[in-house]
Every structure is written in C-alpha cells, then in structure tokens.
C-alpha cells in the first residue's frame, strides 16, 4: 500500500478521518476540484450531503481512471460555500455514503475551506484530491 493513515499520539483523536497520511511512491495524482455533478454538468443533488457524496464518487472515478485505487488517496481538500461548523454533519453523511462505495474508513486527511461561491450558484462543494502510486 502506498498510503498509510496514522493517528499520532497528541493529535485530536477523531474517527471520521485520519490526521496524517504517509505516502511512498513514484507517481503523484492531482485531481482538479470535483463538484457533485453528473457528466453532463448537472448537480447530482440539491443538498450538501448529496453533493459531497457525488463529488467523492467523481474523485473515485478520477483516481481509478488514472490507474490508482481508492486506498491510494492521500489527501482531500473540501471547498464549501458559506461554511459553518453546523454543516459538518451533512459533510459526514456524504462521506459515509462514499464509504459505502469503497472510500477508506477512516477517510484520508481532510481540510475544509469555506468559500463565498464556486463555479455556479448550484455548486455547494468542490473537492480536490491527491493520490500516490508506486
């Protein structure tokens, strides 16, 4: 495995995602921000949970398309419109749906960045991903 997820002593002991990923390999896969859309650019859902799930599904497709596997994901960066901590449960619900489709449990390290807007007003979240291959 090219990505090992760790919970070093002294860091927050969350269970939803790992705070540290150690990646070894010779190929780096950088996915552009993936929105929760269908291939025809239509939002896959009207709510944050559904869009998080769809965006992660698009990341899974992109990673596999690059010859990697879901376990090779080393980092996820979420850009969420009008972020407030009260939206965390919706994000977790979307992640849980993706974990039912194979996303690692716990998820790789996650960073959430609140933004004013994304490409269109219908987009609530965009997720960038980094994966590492041997």
mmCIF file with all atom_site columns, C-alpha atoms in Angstrom:
data_model
loop_
_atom_site.group_PDB
_atom_site.id
_atom_site.type_symbol
_atom_site.label_atom_id
_atom_site.label_alt_id
_atom_site.label_comp_id
_atom_site.label_asym_id
_atom_site.label_entity_id
_atom_site.label_seq_id
_atom_site.pdbx_PDB_ins_code
_atom_site.Cartn_x
_atom_site.Cartn_y
_atom_site.Cartn_z
_atom_site.occupancy
_atom_site.B_iso_or_equiv
_atom_site.pdbx_formal_charge
_atom_site.auth_seq_id
_atom_site.auth_comp_id
_atom_site.auth_asym_id
_atom_site.auth_atom_id
_atom_site.pdbx_PDB_model_num
ATOM 1   C CA . UNK A 1 1   ? 0.000   0.000  0.000   1.00 0.00 ? 1   UNK A CA 1
ATOM 2   C CA . UNK A 1 2   ? 1.355   3.413  -0.910  1.00 0.00 ? 2   UNK A CA 1
ATOM 3   C CA . UNK A 1 3   ? -0.599  5.445  1.647   1.00 0.00 ? 3   UNK A CA 1
ATOM 4   C CA . UNK A 1 4   ? -0.550  4.681  5.379   1.00 0.00 ? 4   UNK A CA 1
ATOM 5   C CA . UNK A 1 5   ? -3.022  6.578  7.564   1.00 0.00 ? 5   UNK A CA 1
ATOM 6   C CA . UNK A 1 6   ? -1.858  7.441  11.090  1.00 0.00 ? 6   UNK A CA 1
ATOM 7   C CA . UNK A 1 7   ? -3.213  8.893  14.339  1.00 0.00 ? 7   UNK A CA 1
ATOM 8   C CA . UNK A 1 8   ? -0.072  10.025 16.230  1.00 0.00 ? 8   UNK A CA 1
ATOM 9   C CA . UNK A 1 9   ? -0.405  10.450 19.987  1.00 0.00 ? 9   UNK A CA 1
ATOM 10  C CA . UNK A 1 10  ? -1.015  14.053 20.920  1.00 0.00 ? 10  UNK A CA 1
ATOM 11  C CA . UNK A 1 11  ? -3.290  14.870 17.954  1.00 0.00 ? 11  UNK A CA 1
ATOM 12  C CA . UNK A 1 12  ? -7.065  15.078 18.041  1.00 0.00 ? 12  UNK A CA 1
ATOM 13  C CA . UNK A 1 13  ? -8.465  11.508 18.117  1.00 0.00 ? 13  UNK A CA 1
ATOM 14  C CA . UNK A 1 14  ? -11.249 11.911 15.569  1.00 0.00 ? 14  UNK A CA 1
ATOM 15  C CA . UNK A 1 15  ? -12.609 8.760  13.961  1.00 0.00 ? 15  UNK A CA 1
ATOM 16  C CA . UNK A 1 16  ? -14.002 10.199 10.723  1.00 0.00 ? 16  UNK A CA 1
ATOM 17  C CA . UNK A 1 17  ? -10.681 10.879 9.033   1.00 0.00 ? 17  UNK A CA 1
ATOM 18  C CA . UNK A 1 18  ? -7.011  10.361 9.724   1.00 0.00 ? 18  UNK A CA 1
ATOM 19  C CA . UNK A 1 19  ? -4.936  13.435 10.575  1.00 0.00 ? 19  UNK A CA 1
ATOM 20  C CA . UNK A 1 20  ? -1.760  12.107 8.916   1.00 0.00 ? 20  UNK A CA 1
ATOM 21  C CA . UNK A 1 21  ? -1.043  10.191 5.715   1.00 0.00 ? 21  UNK A CA 1
ATOM 22  C CA . UNK A 1 22  ? 2.414   8.837  4.933   1.00 0.00 ? 22  UNK A CA 1
ATOM 23  C CA . UNK A 1 23  ? 2.727   8.268  1.196   1.00 0.00 ? 23  UNK A CA 1
ATOM 24  C CA . UNK A 1 24  ? 5.514   6.466  -0.609  1.00 0.00 ? 24  UNK A CA 1
ATOM 25  C CA . UNK A 1 25  ? 5.601   6.096  -4.342  1.00 0.00 ? 25  UNK A CA 1
ATOM 26  C CA . UNK A 1 26  ? 6.879   7.493  -7.575  1.00 0.00 ? 26  UNK A CA 1
ATOM 27  C CA . UNK A 1 27  ? 3.661   8.810  -9.164  1.00 0.00 ? 27  UNK A CA 1
ATOM 28  C CA . UNK A 1 28  ? 1.551   11.646 -7.811  1.00 0.00 ? 28  UNK A CA 1
ATOM 29  C CA . UNK A 1 29  ? -2.054  12.050 -8.972  1.00 0.00 ? 29  UNK A CA 1
ATOM 30  C CA . UNK A 1 30  ? -3.562  15.508 -8.512  1.00 0.00 ? 30  UNK A CA 1
ATOM 31  C CA . UNK A 1 31  ? -7.272  15.755 -9.227  1.00 0.00 ? 31  UNK A CA 1
ATOM 32  C CA . UNK A 1 32  ? -8.829  19.085 -10.061 1.00 0.00 ? 32  UNK A CA 1
ATOM 33  C CA . UNK A 1 33  ? -11.656 20.090 -7.800  1.00 0.00 ? 33  UNK A CA 1
ATOM 34  C CA . UNK A 1 34  ? -14.589 17.760 -8.351  1.00 0.00 ? 34  UNK A CA 1
ATOM 35  C CA . UNK A 1 35  ? -18.073 19.087 -7.843  1.00 0.00 ? 35  UNK A CA 1
ATOM 36  C CA . UNK A 1 36  ? -21.113 16.961 -7.084  1.00 0.00 ? 36  UNK A CA 1
ATOM 37  C CA . UNK A 1 37  ? -22.228 16.872 -10.713 1.00 0.00 ? 37  UNK A CA 1
ATOM 38  C CA . UNK A 1 38  ? -23.160 14.327 -13.350 1.00 0.00 ? 38  UNK A CA 1
ATOM 39  C CA . UNK A 1 39  ? -21.100 14.028 -16.563 1.00 0.00 ? 39  UNK A CA 1
ATOM 40  C CA . UNK A 1 40  ? -23.479 16.482 -18.265 1.00 0.00 ? 40  UNK A CA 1
ATOM 41  C CA . UNK A 1 41  ? -22.633 19.169 -15.641 1.00 0.00 ? 41  UNK A CA 1
ATOM 42  C CA . UNK A 1 42  ? -25.951 18.876 -13.802 1.00 0.00 ? 42  UNK A CA 1
ATOM 43  C CA . UNK A 1 43  ? -25.845 18.985 -9.994  1.00 0.00 ? 43  UNK A CA 1
ATOM 44  C CA . UNK A 1 44  ? -26.290 15.415 -8.735  1.00 0.00 ? 44  UNK A CA 1
ATOM 45  C CA . UNK A 1 45  ? -28.241 16.613 -5.687  1.00 0.00 ? 45  UNK A CA 1
ATOM 46  C CA . UNK A 1 46  ? -29.700 19.857 -4.341  1.00 0.00 ? 46  UNK A CA 1
ATOM 47  C CA . UNK A 1 47  ? -28.215 19.413 -0.839  1.00 0.00 ? 47  UNK A CA 1
ATOM 48  C CA . UNK A 1 48  ? -24.704 19.407 0.642   1.00 0.00 ? 48  UNK A CA 1
ATOM 49  C CA . UNK A 1 49  ? -24.799 15.731 1.683   1.00 0.00 ? 49  UNK A CA 1
ATOM 50  C CA . UNK A 1 50  ? -25.737 14.590 -1.810  1.00 0.00 ? 50  UNK A CA 1
ATOM 51  C CA . UNK A 1 51  ? -23.164 16.833 -3.459  1.00 0.00 ? 51  UNK A CA 1
ATOM 52  C CA . UNK A 1 52  ? -20.368 15.669 -1.120  1.00 0.00 ? 52  UNK A CA 1
ATOM 53  C CA . UNK A 1 53  ? -21.266 12.078 -1.964  1.00 0.00 ? 53  UNK A CA 1
ATOM 54  C CA . UNK A 1 54  ? -21.353 12.791 -5.710  1.00 0.00 ? 54  UNK A CA 1
ATOM 55  C CA . UNK A 1 55  ? -18.076 14.745 -5.626  1.00 0.00 ? 55  UNK A CA 1
ATOM 56  C CA . UNK A 1 56  ? -16.359 11.886 -3.801  1.00 0.00 ? 56  UNK A CA 1
ATOM 57  C CA . UNK A 1 57  ? -17.802 9.429  -6.323  1.00 0.00 ? 57  UNK A CA 1
ATOM 58  C CA . UNK A 1 58  ? -16.280 11.590 -9.083  1.00 0.00 ? 58  UNK A CA 1
ATOM 59  C CA . UNK A 1 59  ? -12.939 11.501 -7.257  1.00 0.00 ? 59  UNK A CA 1
ATOM 60  C CA . UNK A 1 60  ? -13.129 7.711  -7.074  1.00 0.00 ? 60  UNK A CA 1
ATOM 61  C CA . UNK A 1 61  ? -13.774 7.610  -10.840 1.00 0.00 ? 61  UNK A CA 1
ATOM 62  C CA . UNK A 1 62  ? -10.874 10.012 -11.484 1.00 0.00 ? 62  UNK A CA 1
ATOM 63  C CA . UNK A 1 63  ? -8.417  8.129  -9.280  1.00 0.00 ? 63  UNK A CA 1
ATOM 64  C CA . UNK A 1 64  ? -9.320  4.800  -10.868 1.00 0.00 ? 64  UNK A CA 1
ATOM 65  C CA . UNK A 1 65  ? -9.121  6.393  -14.317 1.00 0.00 ? 65  UNK A CA 1
ATOM 66  C CA . UNK A 1 66  ? -5.518  7.380  -13.539 1.00 0.00 ? 66  UNK A CA 1
ATOM 67  C CA . UNK A 1 67  ? -4.684  3.760  -12.713 1.00 0.00 ? 67  UNK A CA 1
ATOM 68  C CA . UNK A 1 68  ? -4.844  4.136  -8.944  1.00 0.00 ? 68  UNK A CA 1
ATOM 69  C CA . UNK A 1 69  ? -7.158  2.752  -6.293  1.00 0.00 ? 69  UNK A CA 1
ATOM 70  C CA . UNK A 1 70  ? -9.196  4.434  -3.576  1.00 0.00 ? 70  UNK A CA 1
ATOM 71  C CA . UNK A 1 71  ? -6.624  3.302  -0.994  1.00 0.00 ? 71  UNK A CA 1
ATOM 72  C CA . UNK A 1 72  ? -4.047  5.469  -2.809  1.00 0.00 ? 72  UNK A CA 1
ATOM 73  C CA . UNK A 1 73  ? -5.847  8.684  -1.790  1.00 0.00 ? 73  UNK A CA 1
ATOM 74  C CA . UNK A 1 74  ? -3.551  10.688 0.480   1.00 0.00 ? 74  UNK A CA 1
ATOM 75  C CA . UNK A 1 75  ? -5.473  13.952 0.953   1.00 0.00 ? 75  UNK A CA 1
ATOM 76  C CA . UNK A 1 76  ? -8.849  15.605 0.339   1.00 0.00 ? 76  UNK A CA 1
ATOM 77  C CA . UNK A 1 77  ? -9.494  19.357 0.360   1.00 0.00 ? 77  UNK A CA 1
ATOM 78  C CA . UNK A 1 78  ? -13.129 20.439 0.569   1.00 0.00 ? 78  UNK A CA 1
ATOM 79  C CA . UNK A 1 79  ? -14.228 23.903 -0.581  1.00 0.00 ? 79  UNK A CA 1
ATOM 80  C CA . UNK A 1 80  ? -17.686 24.539 0.873   1.00 0.00 ? 80  UNK A CA 1
ATOM 81  C CA . UNK A 1 81  ? -19.886 27.542 0.141   1.00 0.00 ? 81  UNK A CA 1
ATOM 82  C CA . UNK A 1 82  ? -20.807 29.552 3.244   1.00 0.00 ? 82  UNK A CA 1
ATOM 83  C CA . UNK A 1 83  ? -19.095 27.086 5.575   1.00 0.00 ? 83  UNK A CA 1
ATOM 84  C CA . UNK A 1 84  ? -20.168 26.984 9.215   1.00 0.00 ? 84  UNK A CA 1
ATOM 85  C CA . UNK A 1 85  ? -19.358 24.151 11.647  1.00 0.00 ? 85  UNK A CA 1
ATOM 86  C CA . UNK A 1 86  ? -23.062 23.239 11.780  1.00 0.00 ? 86  UNK A CA 1
ATOM 87  C CA . UNK A 1 87  ? -22.657 21.808 8.247   1.00 0.00 ? 87  UNK A CA 1
ATOM 88  C CA . UNK A 1 88  ? -20.199 19.147 9.494   1.00 0.00 ? 88  UNK A CA 1
ATOM 89  C CA . UNK A 1 89  ? -22.927 16.508 9.973   1.00 0.00 ? 89  UNK A CA 1
ATOM 90  C CA . UNK A 1 90  ? -24.042 16.954 6.351   1.00 0.00 ? 90  UNK A CA 1
ATOM 91  C CA . UNK A 1 91  ? -20.436 16.555 5.193   1.00 0.00 ? 91  UNK A CA 1
ATOM 92  C CA . UNK A 1 92  ? -20.036 13.414 7.320   1.00 0.00 ? 92  UNK A CA 1
ATOM 93  C CA . UNK A 1 93  ? -23.234 11.949 5.882   1.00 0.00 ? 93  UNK A CA 1
ATOM 94  C CA . UNK A 1 94  ? -21.901 12.456 2.345   1.00 0.00 ? 94  UNK A CA 1
ATOM 95  C CA . UNK A 1 95  ? -18.569 10.892 3.298   1.00 0.00 ? 95  UNK A CA 1
ATOM 96  C CA . UNK A 1 96  ? -20.400 7.917  4.860   1.00 0.00 ? 96  UNK A CA 1
ATOM 97  C CA . UNK A 1 97  ? -22.295 7.351  1.611   1.00 0.00 ? 97  UNK A CA 1
ATOM 98  C CA . UNK A 1 98  ? -18.998 7.327  -0.292  1.00 0.00 ? 98  UNK A CA 1
ATOM 99  C CA . UNK A 1 99  ? -17.508 4.943  2.268   1.00 0.00 ? 99  UNK A CA 1
ATOM 100 C CA . UNK A 1 100 ? -20.367 2.564  1.472   1.00 0.00 ? 100 UNK A CA 1
ATOM 101 C CA . UNK A 1 101 ? -18.988 2.640  -2.089  1.00 0.00 ? 101 UNK A CA 1
ATOM 102 C CA . UNK A 1 102 ? -15.401 1.963  -1.074  1.00 0.00 ? 102 UNK A CA 1
ATOM 103 C CA . UNK A 1 103 ? -13.859 5.186  0.276   1.00 0.00 ? 103 UNK A CA 1
ATOM 104 C CA . UNK A 1 104 ? -11.496 4.282  3.126   1.00 0.00 ? 104 UNK A CA 1
ATOM 105 C CA . UNK A 1 105 ? -12.620 4.259  6.742   1.00 0.00 ? 105 UNK A CA 1
ATOM 106 C CA . UNK A 1 106 ? -11.316 6.453  8.204   1.00 0.00 ? 106 UNK A CA 1
ATOM 107 C CA . UNK A 1 107 ? -11.037 8.807  5.252   1.00 0.00 ? 107 UNK A CA 1
ATOM 108 C CA . UNK A 1 108 ? -7.625  10.270 4.384   1.00 0.00 ? 108 UNK A CA 1
ATOM 109 C CA . UNK A 1 109 ? -6.677  13.671 5.837   1.00 0.00 ? 109 UNK A CA 1
ATOM 110 C CA . UNK A 1 110 ? -9.351  16.278 5.142   1.00 0.00 ? 110 UNK A CA 1
ATOM 111 C CA . UNK A 1 111 ? -9.133  20.055 5.093   1.00 0.00 ? 111 UNK A CA 1
ATOM 112 C CA . UNK A 1 112 ? -12.269 22.188 4.817   1.00 0.00 ? 112 UNK A CA 1
ATOM 113 C CA . UNK A 1 113 ? -12.041 25.687 3.401   1.00 0.00 ? 113 UNK A CA 1
ATOM 114 C CA . UNK A 1 114 ? -15.069 27.961 3.437   1.00 0.00 ? 114 UNK A CA 1
ATOM 115 C CA . UNK A 1 115 ? -15.620 29.928 0.238   1.00 0.00 ? 115 UNK A CA 1
ATOM 116 C CA . UNK A 1 116 ? -18.060 32.600 -0.872  1.00 0.00 ? 116 UNK A CA 1
ATOM 117 C CA . UNK A 1 117 ? -19.004 30.854 -4.131  1.00 0.00 ? 117 UNK A CA 1
ATOM 118 C CA . UNK A 1 118 ? -17.974 28.142 -6.577  1.00 0.00 ? 118 UNK A CA 1
ATOM 119 C CA . UNK A 1 119 ? -18.244 27.893 -10.385 1.00 0.00 ? 119 UNK A CA 1
ATOM 120 C CA . UNK A 1 120 ? -22.045 28.157 -10.430 1.00 0.00 ? 120 UNK A CA 1
ATOM 121 C CA . UNK A 1 121 ? -24.556 29.025 -7.701  1.00 0.00 ? 121 UNK A CA 1
ATOM 122 C CA . UNK A 1 122 ? -25.813 25.404 -7.801  1.00 0.00 ? 122 UNK A CA 1
ATOM 123 C CA . UNK A 1 123 ? -22.466 24.041 -6.556  1.00 0.00 ? 123 UNK A CA 1
ATOM 124 C CA . UNK A 1 124 ? -22.248 23.727 -2.766  1.00 0.00 ? 124 UNK A CA 1
ATOM 125 C CA . UNK A 1 125 ? -18.956 21.822 -2.562  1.00 0.00 ? 125 UNK A CA 1
ATOM 126 C CA . UNK A 1 126 ? -15.869 21.086 -4.609  1.00 0.00 ? 126 UNK A CA 1
ATOM 127 C CA . UNK A 1 127 ? -13.254 18.564 -3.514  1.00 0.00 ? 127 UNK A CA 1
ATOM 128 C CA . UNK A 1 128 ? -9.621  18.318 -4.621  1.00 0.00 ? 128 UNK A CA 1
ATOM 129 C CA . UNK A 1 129 ? -7.724  15.076 -4.139  1.00 0.00 ? 129 UNK A CA 1
ATOM 130 C CA . UNK A 1 130 ? -4.147  13.867 -4.085  1.00 0.00 ? 130 UNK A CA 1
ATOM 131 C CA . UNK A 1 131 ? -3.221  10.217 -4.560  1.00 0.00 ? 131 UNK A CA 1
ATOM 132 C CA . UNK A 1 132 ? 0.165   8.469  -4.614  1.00 0.00 ? 132 UNK A CA 1
ATOM 133 C CA . UNK A 1 133 ? 1.144   5.379  -6.598  1.00 0.00 ? 133 UNK A CA 1
ATOM 134 C CA . UNK A 1 134 ? 4.215   3.126  -6.584  1.00 0.00 ? 134 UNK A CA 1
#
